[in-house]
mmCIF file of C-alpha atoms in Angstrom:
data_model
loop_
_atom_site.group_PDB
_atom_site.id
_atom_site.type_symbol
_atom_site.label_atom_id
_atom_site.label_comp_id
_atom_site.label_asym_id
_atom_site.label_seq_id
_atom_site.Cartn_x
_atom_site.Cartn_y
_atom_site.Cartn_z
ATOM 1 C CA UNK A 1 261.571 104.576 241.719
ATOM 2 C CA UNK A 2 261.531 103.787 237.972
ATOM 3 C CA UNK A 3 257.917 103.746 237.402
ATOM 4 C CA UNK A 4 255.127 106.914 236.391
ATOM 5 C CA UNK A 5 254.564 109.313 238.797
ATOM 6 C CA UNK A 6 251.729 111.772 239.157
ATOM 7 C CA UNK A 7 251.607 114.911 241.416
ATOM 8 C CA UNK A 8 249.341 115.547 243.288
ATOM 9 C CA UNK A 9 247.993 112.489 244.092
ATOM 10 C CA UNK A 10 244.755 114.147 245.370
ATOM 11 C CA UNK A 11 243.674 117.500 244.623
ATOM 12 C CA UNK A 12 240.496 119.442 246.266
ATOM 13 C CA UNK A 13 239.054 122.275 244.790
ATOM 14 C CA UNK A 14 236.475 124.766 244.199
ATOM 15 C CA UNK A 15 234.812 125.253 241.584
ATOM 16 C CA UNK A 16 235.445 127.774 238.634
ATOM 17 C CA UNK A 17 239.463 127.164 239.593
ATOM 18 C CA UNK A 18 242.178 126.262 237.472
ATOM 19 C CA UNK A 19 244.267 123.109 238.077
ATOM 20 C CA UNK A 20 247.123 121.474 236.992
ATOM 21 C CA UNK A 21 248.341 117.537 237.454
ATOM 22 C CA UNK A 22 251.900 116.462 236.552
ATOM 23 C CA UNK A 23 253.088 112.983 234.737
ATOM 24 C CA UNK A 24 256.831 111.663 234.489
ATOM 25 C CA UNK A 25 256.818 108.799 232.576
ATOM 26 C CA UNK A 26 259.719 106.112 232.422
ATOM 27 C CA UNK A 27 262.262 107.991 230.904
ATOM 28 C CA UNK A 28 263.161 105.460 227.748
ATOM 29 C CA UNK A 29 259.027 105.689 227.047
ATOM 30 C CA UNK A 30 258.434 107.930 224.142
ATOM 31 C CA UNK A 31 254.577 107.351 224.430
ATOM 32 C CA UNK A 32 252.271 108.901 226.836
ATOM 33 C CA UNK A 33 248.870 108.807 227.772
ATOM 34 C CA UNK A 34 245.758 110.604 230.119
ATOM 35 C CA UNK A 35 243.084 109.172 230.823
ATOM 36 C CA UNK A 36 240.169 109.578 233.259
ATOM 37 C CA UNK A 37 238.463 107.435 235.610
ATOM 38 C CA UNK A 38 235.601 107.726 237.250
ATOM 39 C CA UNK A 39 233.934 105.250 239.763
ATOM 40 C CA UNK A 40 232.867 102.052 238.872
ATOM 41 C CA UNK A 41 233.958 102.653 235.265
ATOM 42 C CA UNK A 42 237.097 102.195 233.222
ATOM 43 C CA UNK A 43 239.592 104.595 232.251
ATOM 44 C CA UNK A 44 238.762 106.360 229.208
ATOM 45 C CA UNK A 45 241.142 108.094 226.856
ATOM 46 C CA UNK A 46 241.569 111.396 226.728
ATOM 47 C CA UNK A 47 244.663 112.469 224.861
ATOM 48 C CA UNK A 48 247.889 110.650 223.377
ATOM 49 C CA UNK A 49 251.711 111.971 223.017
ATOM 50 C CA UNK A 50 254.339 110.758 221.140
ATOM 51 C CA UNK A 51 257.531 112.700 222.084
ATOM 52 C CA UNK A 52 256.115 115.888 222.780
ATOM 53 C CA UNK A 53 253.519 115.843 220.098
ATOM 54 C CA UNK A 54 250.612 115.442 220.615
ATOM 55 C CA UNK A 55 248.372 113.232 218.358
ATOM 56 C CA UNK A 56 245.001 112.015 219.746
ATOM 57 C CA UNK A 57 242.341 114.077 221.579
ATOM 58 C CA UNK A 58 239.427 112.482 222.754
ATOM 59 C CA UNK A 59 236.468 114.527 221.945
ATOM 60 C CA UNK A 60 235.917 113.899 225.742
ATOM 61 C CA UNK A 61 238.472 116.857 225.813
ATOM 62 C CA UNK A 62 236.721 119.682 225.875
ATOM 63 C CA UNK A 63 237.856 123.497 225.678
ATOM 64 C CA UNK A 64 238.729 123.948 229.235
ATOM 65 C CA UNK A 65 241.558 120.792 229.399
ATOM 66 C CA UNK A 66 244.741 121.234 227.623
ATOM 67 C CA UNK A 67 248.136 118.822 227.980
ATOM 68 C CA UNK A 68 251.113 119.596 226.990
ATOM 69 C CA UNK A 69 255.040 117.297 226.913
ATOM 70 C CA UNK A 70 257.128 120.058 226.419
ATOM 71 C CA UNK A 71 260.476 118.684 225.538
ATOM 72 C CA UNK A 72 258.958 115.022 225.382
ATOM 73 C CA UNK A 73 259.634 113.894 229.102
ATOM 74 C CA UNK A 74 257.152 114.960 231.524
ATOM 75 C CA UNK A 75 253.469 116.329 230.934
ATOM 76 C CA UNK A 76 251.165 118.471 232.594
ATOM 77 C CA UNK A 77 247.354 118.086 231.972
ATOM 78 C CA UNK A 78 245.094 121.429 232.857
ATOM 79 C CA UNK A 79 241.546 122.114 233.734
ATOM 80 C CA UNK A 80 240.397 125.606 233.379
ATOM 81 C CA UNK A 81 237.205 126.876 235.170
ATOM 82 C CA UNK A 82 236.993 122.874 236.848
ATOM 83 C CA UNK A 83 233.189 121.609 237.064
ATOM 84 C CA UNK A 84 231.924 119.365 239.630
ATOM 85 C CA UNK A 85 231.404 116.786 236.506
ATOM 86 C CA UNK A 86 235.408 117.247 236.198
ATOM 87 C CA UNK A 87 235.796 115.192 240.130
ATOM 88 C CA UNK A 88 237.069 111.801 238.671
ATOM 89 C CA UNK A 89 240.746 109.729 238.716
ATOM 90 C CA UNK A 90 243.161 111.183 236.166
ATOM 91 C CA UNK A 91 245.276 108.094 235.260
ATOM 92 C CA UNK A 92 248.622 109.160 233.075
ATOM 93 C CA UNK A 93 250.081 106.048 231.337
ATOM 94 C CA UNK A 94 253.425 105.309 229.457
ATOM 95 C CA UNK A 95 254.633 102.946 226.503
ATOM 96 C CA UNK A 96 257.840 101.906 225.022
ATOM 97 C CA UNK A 97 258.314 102.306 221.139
ATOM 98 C CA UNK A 98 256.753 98.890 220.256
ATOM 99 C CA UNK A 99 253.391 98.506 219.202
ATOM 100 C CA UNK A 100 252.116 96.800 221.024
ATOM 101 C CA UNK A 101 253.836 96.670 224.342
ATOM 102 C CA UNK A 102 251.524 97.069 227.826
ATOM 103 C CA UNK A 103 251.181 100.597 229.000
ATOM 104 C CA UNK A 104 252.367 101.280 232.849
ATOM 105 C CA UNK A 105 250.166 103.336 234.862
ATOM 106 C CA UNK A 106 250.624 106.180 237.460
ATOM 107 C CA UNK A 107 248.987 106.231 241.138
ATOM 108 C CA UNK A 108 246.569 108.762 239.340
ATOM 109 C CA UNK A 109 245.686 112.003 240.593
ATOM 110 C CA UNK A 110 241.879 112.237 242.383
ATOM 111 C CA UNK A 111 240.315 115.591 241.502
ATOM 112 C CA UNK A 112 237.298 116.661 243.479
ATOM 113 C CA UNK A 113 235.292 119.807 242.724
ATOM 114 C CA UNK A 114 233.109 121.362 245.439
ATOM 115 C CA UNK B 1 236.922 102.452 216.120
ATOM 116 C CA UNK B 2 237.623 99.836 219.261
ATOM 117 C CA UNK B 3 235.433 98.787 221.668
ATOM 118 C CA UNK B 4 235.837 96.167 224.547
ATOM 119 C CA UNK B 5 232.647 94.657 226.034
ATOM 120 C CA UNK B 6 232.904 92.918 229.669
ATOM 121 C CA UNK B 7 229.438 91.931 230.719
ATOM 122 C CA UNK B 8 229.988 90.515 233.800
ATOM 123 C CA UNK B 9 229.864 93.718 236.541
ATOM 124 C CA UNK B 10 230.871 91.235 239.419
ATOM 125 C CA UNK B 11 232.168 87.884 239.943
ATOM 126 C CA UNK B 12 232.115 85.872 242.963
ATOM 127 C CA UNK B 13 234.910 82.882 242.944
ATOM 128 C CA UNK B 14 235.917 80.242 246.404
ATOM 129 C CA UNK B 15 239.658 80.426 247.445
ATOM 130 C CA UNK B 16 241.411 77.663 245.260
ATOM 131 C CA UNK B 17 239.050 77.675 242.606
ATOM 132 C CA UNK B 18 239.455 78.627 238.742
ATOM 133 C CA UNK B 19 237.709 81.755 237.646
ATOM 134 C CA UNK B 20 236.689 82.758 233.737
ATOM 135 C CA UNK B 21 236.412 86.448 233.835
ATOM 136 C CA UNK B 22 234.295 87.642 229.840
ATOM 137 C CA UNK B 23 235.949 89.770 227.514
ATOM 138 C CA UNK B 24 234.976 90.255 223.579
ATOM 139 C CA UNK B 25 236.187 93.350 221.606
ATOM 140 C CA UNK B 26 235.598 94.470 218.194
ATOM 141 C CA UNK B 27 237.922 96.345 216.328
ATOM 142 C CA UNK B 28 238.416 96.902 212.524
ATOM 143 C CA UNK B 29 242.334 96.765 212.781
ATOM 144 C CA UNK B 30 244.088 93.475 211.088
ATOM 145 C CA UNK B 31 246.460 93.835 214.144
ATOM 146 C CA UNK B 32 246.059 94.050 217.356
ATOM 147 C CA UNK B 33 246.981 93.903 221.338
ATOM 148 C CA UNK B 34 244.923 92.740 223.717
ATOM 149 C CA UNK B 35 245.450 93.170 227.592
ATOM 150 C CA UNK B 36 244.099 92.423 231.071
ATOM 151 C CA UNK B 37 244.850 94.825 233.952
ATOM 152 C CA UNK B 38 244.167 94.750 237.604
ATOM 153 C CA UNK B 39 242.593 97.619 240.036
ATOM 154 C CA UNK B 40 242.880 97.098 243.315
ATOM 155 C CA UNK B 41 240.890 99.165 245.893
ATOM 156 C CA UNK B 42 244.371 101.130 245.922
ATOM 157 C CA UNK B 43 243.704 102.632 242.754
ATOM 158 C CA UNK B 44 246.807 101.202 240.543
ATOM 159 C CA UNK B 45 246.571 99.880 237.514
ATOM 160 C CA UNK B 46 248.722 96.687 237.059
ATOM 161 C CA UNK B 47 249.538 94.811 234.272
ATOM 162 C CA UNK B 48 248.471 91.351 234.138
ATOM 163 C CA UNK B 49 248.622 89.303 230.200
ATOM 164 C CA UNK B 50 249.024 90.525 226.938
ATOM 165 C CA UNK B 51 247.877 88.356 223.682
ATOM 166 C CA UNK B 52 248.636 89.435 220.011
ATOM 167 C CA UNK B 53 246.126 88.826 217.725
ATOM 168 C CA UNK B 54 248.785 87.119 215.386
ATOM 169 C CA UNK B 55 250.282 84.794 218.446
ATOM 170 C CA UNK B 56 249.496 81.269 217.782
ATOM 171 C CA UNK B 57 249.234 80.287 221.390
ATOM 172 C CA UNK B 58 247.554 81.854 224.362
ATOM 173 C CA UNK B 59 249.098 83.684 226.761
ATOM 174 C CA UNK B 60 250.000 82.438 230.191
ATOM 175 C CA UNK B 61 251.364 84.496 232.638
ATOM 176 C CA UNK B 62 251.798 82.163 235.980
ATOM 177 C CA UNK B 63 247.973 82.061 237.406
ATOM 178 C CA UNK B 64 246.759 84.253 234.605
ATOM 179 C CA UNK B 65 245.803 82.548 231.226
ATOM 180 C CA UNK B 66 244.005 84.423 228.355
ATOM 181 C CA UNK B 67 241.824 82.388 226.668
ATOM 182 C CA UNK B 68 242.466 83.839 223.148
ATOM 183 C CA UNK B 69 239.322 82.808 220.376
ATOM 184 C CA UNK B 70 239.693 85.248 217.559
ATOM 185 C CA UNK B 71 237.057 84.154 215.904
ATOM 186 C CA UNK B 72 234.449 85.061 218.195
ATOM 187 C CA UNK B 73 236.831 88.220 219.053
ATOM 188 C CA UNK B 74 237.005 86.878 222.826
ATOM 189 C CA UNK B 75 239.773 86.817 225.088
ATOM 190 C CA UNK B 76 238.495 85.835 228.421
ATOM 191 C CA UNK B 77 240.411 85.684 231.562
ATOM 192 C CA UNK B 78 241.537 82.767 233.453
ATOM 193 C CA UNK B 79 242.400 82.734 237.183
ATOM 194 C CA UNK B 80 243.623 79.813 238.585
ATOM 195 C CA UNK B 81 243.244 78.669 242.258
ATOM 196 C CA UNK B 82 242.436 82.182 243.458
ATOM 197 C CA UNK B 83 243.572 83.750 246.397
ATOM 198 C CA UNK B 84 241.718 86.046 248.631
ATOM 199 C CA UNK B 85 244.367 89.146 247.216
ATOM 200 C CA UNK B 86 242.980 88.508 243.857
ATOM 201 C CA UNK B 87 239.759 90.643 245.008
ATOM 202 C CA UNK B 88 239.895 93.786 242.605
ATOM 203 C CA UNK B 89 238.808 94.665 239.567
ATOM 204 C CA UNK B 90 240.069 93.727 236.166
ATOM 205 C CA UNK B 91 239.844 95.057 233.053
ATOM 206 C CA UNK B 92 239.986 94.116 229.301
ATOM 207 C CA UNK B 93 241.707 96.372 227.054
ATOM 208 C CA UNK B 94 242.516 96.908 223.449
ATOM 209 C CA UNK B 95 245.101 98.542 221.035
ATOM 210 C CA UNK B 96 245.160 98.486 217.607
ATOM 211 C CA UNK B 97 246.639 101.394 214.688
ATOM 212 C CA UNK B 98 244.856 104.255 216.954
ATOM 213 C CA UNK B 99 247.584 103.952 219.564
ATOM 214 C CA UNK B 100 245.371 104.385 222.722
ATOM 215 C CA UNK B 101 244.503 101.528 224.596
ATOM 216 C CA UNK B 102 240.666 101.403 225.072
ATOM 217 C CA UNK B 103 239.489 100.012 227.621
ATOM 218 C CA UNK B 104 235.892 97.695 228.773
ATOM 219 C CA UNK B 105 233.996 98.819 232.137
ATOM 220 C CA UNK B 106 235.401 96.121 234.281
ATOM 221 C CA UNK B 107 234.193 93.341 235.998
ATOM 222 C CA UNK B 108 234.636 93.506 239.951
ATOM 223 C CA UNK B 109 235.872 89.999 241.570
ATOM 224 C CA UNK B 110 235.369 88.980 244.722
ATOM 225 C CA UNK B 111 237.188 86.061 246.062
ATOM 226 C CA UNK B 112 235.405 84.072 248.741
ATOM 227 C CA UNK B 113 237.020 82.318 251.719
#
């Protein structure tokens, strides 16, 4: 399979616990995204990589999420201390070098908080 | 700053028939990339039509046709001769110079039989 993937594709927990979701992209994509969906709504952005740098964070981002693309391939997204407000869809997409090509979306991971 | 507006929350449409589903965006950015994905109840986002906003033409992509009017910064949907698997719901999307892709609230269609 030659498309995003995102582990764990469902994740329960309680809250005040850390958690961590995974993204491979498609390996010639040097752009990657996270976003967050919750029902009934679109995704909305949350932070931006190119390579591993990252260079947009949503001020949706607060204190408690961090990402990180370590050597530019794969990226992990973290919630510390997770709030019930954090239960949504994490979506992770990817994009090839030009502009404006479509971004290709993961199953998403669905975080719930009790 | 980008912003997509769809203001229709649901759509109903008959098998067979043509369906316009509303985007219009705003954006400040002198180019542009506009896109139309699909959710179905699965959860996946797929990729349906993308329009430049320096293409001359609309897009067409098989059923899908975006109906591309920059000067009222719209570019609607088209559907033709829906099928009962084109129940999901679709969103309008935008990228410009910021690099993300933002994205409008959706519009749910439902595709009668």
């Amino acid at each position: 399979d030659t498309g995003v993937s995102q582990d764990p594709r469902h994740k329960i927990t309680k809250r005040g616990q850390n958690v961590t979701f995974r993204c491979d992209p498609i390996s010639e994509h040097n752009r990657l995204y996270w976003y967050r969906q919750t029902l009934g709504q679109g995704p909305e952005f949350l932070t931006y990589f190119q390579n591993e740098a990252q260079l947009e964070k949503s001020r949706l981002l607060s204190d408690r999420f961090s990402a990180e693309r370590p050597k530019g391939s794969f990226s992990t997204l973290e919630i510390q201390r997770t709030e019930q407000g954090d239960s949504a869809m994490y979506l992770c997409a990817s994009r090839g070098d030009t502009s404006n090509t479509e971004a290709f979306f993961g199953q998403g991971t669905r975080l719930t908080v009790v | 700053a980008q912003k997509i507006t769809q203001t229709q929350p649901g759509m109903f449409v008959q098998e067979k028939e043509a369906v316009t589903l509303d985007c219009t965006y705003d954006t400040s950015d002198p180019s542009y990339g506009l896109f139309w994905y699909k959710q179905p109840s699965s959860g996946e986002m797929i990729f349906l039509i993308y329009q430049g906003s320096y293409d001359q033409q609309n897009a067409t992509e098989g059923r899908y046709s975006l109906n591309f009017q920059k000067a009222r910064k719209s570019a609607n949907l088209v559907i033709s001769a829906s099928q009962l698997g084109d129940s999901a719901m679709y969103f309008c999307a935008i990228s410009g110079s910021a690099r993300q892709l933002t994205f409008g609230s959706g519009t749910q269609l439902t595709v009668l039989p």
